[in-house]
């Protein structure tokens, strides 16, 4: 296991936290272990139901939105008053 850098910790506050390998430029998405384990379990099922997976993704996104202090500004971006 590795510890997150200060920059990665800051990245966790944005809606889609990512990390980039400086050598390969490969992009990685940072997700909480709980979210990773739930998605991993869903994908490993022989009878995987994409709707169940989509529902979970929506749940995780809703949790992230609820914790996003800048969400309202994103929602109003580009809209005229």
PDB file of C-alpha atoms in Angstrom:
ATOM      1  CA  UNK A   1       0.000   0.000   0.000  1.00  0.00           C
ATOM      2  CA  UNK A   2       1.173   3.542  -0.691  1.00  0.00           C
ATOM      3  CA  UNK A   3       0.295   6.723   1.147  1.00  0.00           C
ATOM      4  CA  UNK A   4      -1.343   9.509  -0.815  1.00  0.00           C
ATOM      5  CA  UNK A   5       0.719  12.557  -1.594  1.00  0.00           C
ATOM      6  CA  UNK A   6      -0.452  16.032  -0.602  1.00  0.00           C
ATOM      7  CA  UNK A   7      -1.382  16.661  -4.251  1.00  0.00           C
ATOM      8  CA  UNK A   8      -3.461  13.442  -4.373  1.00  0.00           C
ATOM      9  CA  UNK A   9      -5.250  14.420  -1.167  1.00  0.00           C
ATOM     10  CA  UNK A  10      -6.177  17.746  -2.766  1.00  0.00           C
ATOM     11  CA  UNK A  11      -7.349  15.908  -5.881  1.00  0.00           C
ATOM     12  CA  UNK A  12      -9.799  13.898  -3.759  1.00  0.00           C
ATOM     13  CA  UNK A  13     -11.858  17.055  -3.260  1.00  0.00           C
ATOM     14  CA  UNK A  14     -12.791  17.313  -6.962  1.00  0.00           C
ATOM     15  CA  UNK A  15     -15.656  15.349  -8.555  1.00  0.00           C
ATOM     16  CA  UNK A  16     -13.392  12.999 -10.543  1.00  0.00           C
ATOM     17  CA  UNK A  17     -10.106  12.590  -8.658  1.00  0.00           C
ATOM     18  CA  UNK A  18      -7.305  11.267 -10.851  1.00  0.00           C
ATOM     19  CA  UNK A  19      -3.620  10.495 -10.585  1.00  0.00           C
ATOM     20  CA  UNK A  20      -1.242  10.502 -13.563  1.00  0.00           C
ATOM     21  CA  UNK A  21       1.875   8.350 -13.853  1.00  0.00           C
ATOM     22  CA  UNK A  22       4.536  10.886 -14.885  1.00  0.00           C
ATOM     23  CA  UNK A  23       6.523   8.277 -16.825  1.00  0.00           C
ATOM     24  CA  UNK A  24       3.754   6.573 -18.819  1.00  0.00           C
ATOM     25  CA  UNK A  25       1.108   9.339 -18.650  1.00  0.00           C
ATOM     26  CA  UNK A  26      -1.346   6.581 -17.665  1.00  0.00           C
ATOM     27  CA  UNK A  27      -4.330   8.039 -15.806  1.00  0.00           C
ATOM     28  CA  UNK A  28      -5.726   6.406 -12.680  1.00  0.00           C
ATOM     29  CA  UNK A  29      -8.975   7.216 -10.909  1.00  0.00           C
ATOM     30  CA  UNK A  30      -8.837   7.483  -7.142  1.00  0.00           C
ATOM     31  CA  UNK A  31     -11.810   5.819  -5.451  1.00  0.00           C
ATOM     32  CA  UNK A  32     -12.560   4.953  -1.854  1.00  0.00           C
ATOM     33  CA  UNK A  33     -11.791   1.345  -0.978  1.00  0.00           C
ATOM     34  CA  UNK A  34     -15.451   0.693  -0.123  1.00  0.00           C
ATOM     35  CA  UNK A  35     -16.555   1.824  -3.587  1.00  0.00           C
ATOM     36  CA  UNK A  36     -13.812  -0.219  -5.259  1.00  0.00           C
ATOM     37  CA  UNK A  37     -14.711  -3.375  -3.311  1.00  0.00           C
ATOM     38  CA  UNK A  38     -18.418  -3.065  -4.128  1.00  0.00           C
ATOM     39  CA  UNK A  39     -17.780  -2.529  -7.838  1.00  0.00           C
ATOM     40  CA  UNK A  40     -15.194  -5.312  -7.922  1.00  0.00           C
ATOM     41  CA  UNK A  41     -17.703  -7.711  -6.362  1.00  0.00           C
ATOM     42  CA  UNK A  42     -20.398  -6.705  -8.848  1.00  0.00           C
ATOM     43  CA  UNK A  43     -18.117  -7.165 -11.840  1.00  0.00           C
ATOM     44  CA  UNK A  44     -16.930 -10.572 -10.623  1.00  0.00           C
ATOM     45  CA  UNK A  45     -20.450 -11.999 -10.575  1.00  0.00           C
ATOM     46  CA  UNK A  46     -21.271 -14.492 -13.313  1.00  0.00           C
ATOM     47  CA  UNK A  47     -24.785 -13.085 -13.425  1.00  0.00           C
ATOM     48  CA  UNK A  48     -23.733  -9.437 -13.368  1.00  0.00           C
ATOM     49  CA  UNK A  49     -26.672  -7.114 -13.911  1.00  0.00           C
ATOM     50  CA  UNK A  50     -25.536  -3.871 -15.579  1.00  0.00           C
ATOM     51  CA  UNK A  51     -28.547  -2.064 -14.111  1.00  0.00           C
ATOM     52  CA  UNK A  52     -27.406  -3.005 -10.607  1.00  0.00           C
ATOM     53  CA  UNK A  53     -23.934  -1.711 -11.411  1.00  0.00           C
ATOM     54  CA  UNK A  54     -25.362   1.501 -12.856  1.00  0.00           C
ATOM     55  CA  UNK A  55     -27.500   1.977  -9.746  1.00  0.00           C
ATOM     56  CA  UNK A  56     -24.430   1.653  -7.559  1.00  0.00           C
ATOM     57  CA  UNK A  57     -22.450   4.080  -9.710  1.00  0.00           C
ATOM     58  CA  UNK A  58     -25.336   6.556  -9.393  1.00  0.00           C
ATOM     59  CA  UNK A  59     -25.328   6.052  -5.610  1.00  0.00           C
ATOM     60  CA  UNK A  60     -21.588   6.729  -5.378  1.00  0.00           C
ATOM     61  CA  UNK A  61     -21.906   9.788  -7.607  1.00  0.00           C
ATOM     62  CA  UNK A  62     -24.768  11.116  -5.456  1.00  0.00           C
ATOM     63  CA  UNK A  63     -22.604  10.690  -2.342  1.00  0.00           C
ATOM     64  CA  UNK A  64     -19.766  12.535  -4.050  1.00  0.00           C
ATOM     65  CA  UNK A  65     -22.135  15.294  -5.165  1.00  0.00           C
ATOM     66  CA  UNK A  66     -23.473  15.655  -1.617  1.00  0.00           C
ATOM     67  CA  UNK A  67     -19.921  16.202  -0.370  1.00  0.00           C
ATOM     68  CA  UNK A  68     -18.905  18.585  -3.170  1.00  0.00           C
ATOM     69  CA  UNK A  69     -18.850  22.172  -1.896  1.00  0.00           C
ATOM     70  CA  UNK A  70     -18.583  23.485  -5.467  1.00  0.00           C
ATOM     71  CA  UNK A  71     -21.424  21.463  -7.012  1.00  0.00           C
ATOM     72  CA  UNK A  72     -23.853  24.370  -7.182  1.00  0.00           C
ATOM     73  CA  UNK A  73     -21.354  26.462  -9.146  1.00  0.00           C
ATOM     74  CA  UNK A  74     -20.852  23.564 -11.614  1.00  0.00           C
ATOM     75  CA  UNK A  75     -24.600  23.261 -12.104  1.00  0.00           C
ATOM     76  CA  UNK A  76     -24.920  26.957 -12.924  1.00  0.00           C
ATOM     77  CA  UNK A  77     -21.829  27.105 -15.151  1.00  0.00           C
ATOM     78  CA  UNK A  78     -22.707  28.410 -18.596  1.00  0.00           C
ATOM     79  CA  UNK A  79     -26.330  29.194 -17.718  1.00  0.00           C
ATOM     80  CA  UNK A  80     -27.573  32.719 -18.100  1.00  0.00           C
ATOM     81  CA  UNK A  81     -29.209  34.357 -15.098  1.00  0.00           C
TER      82      UNK A  81
END
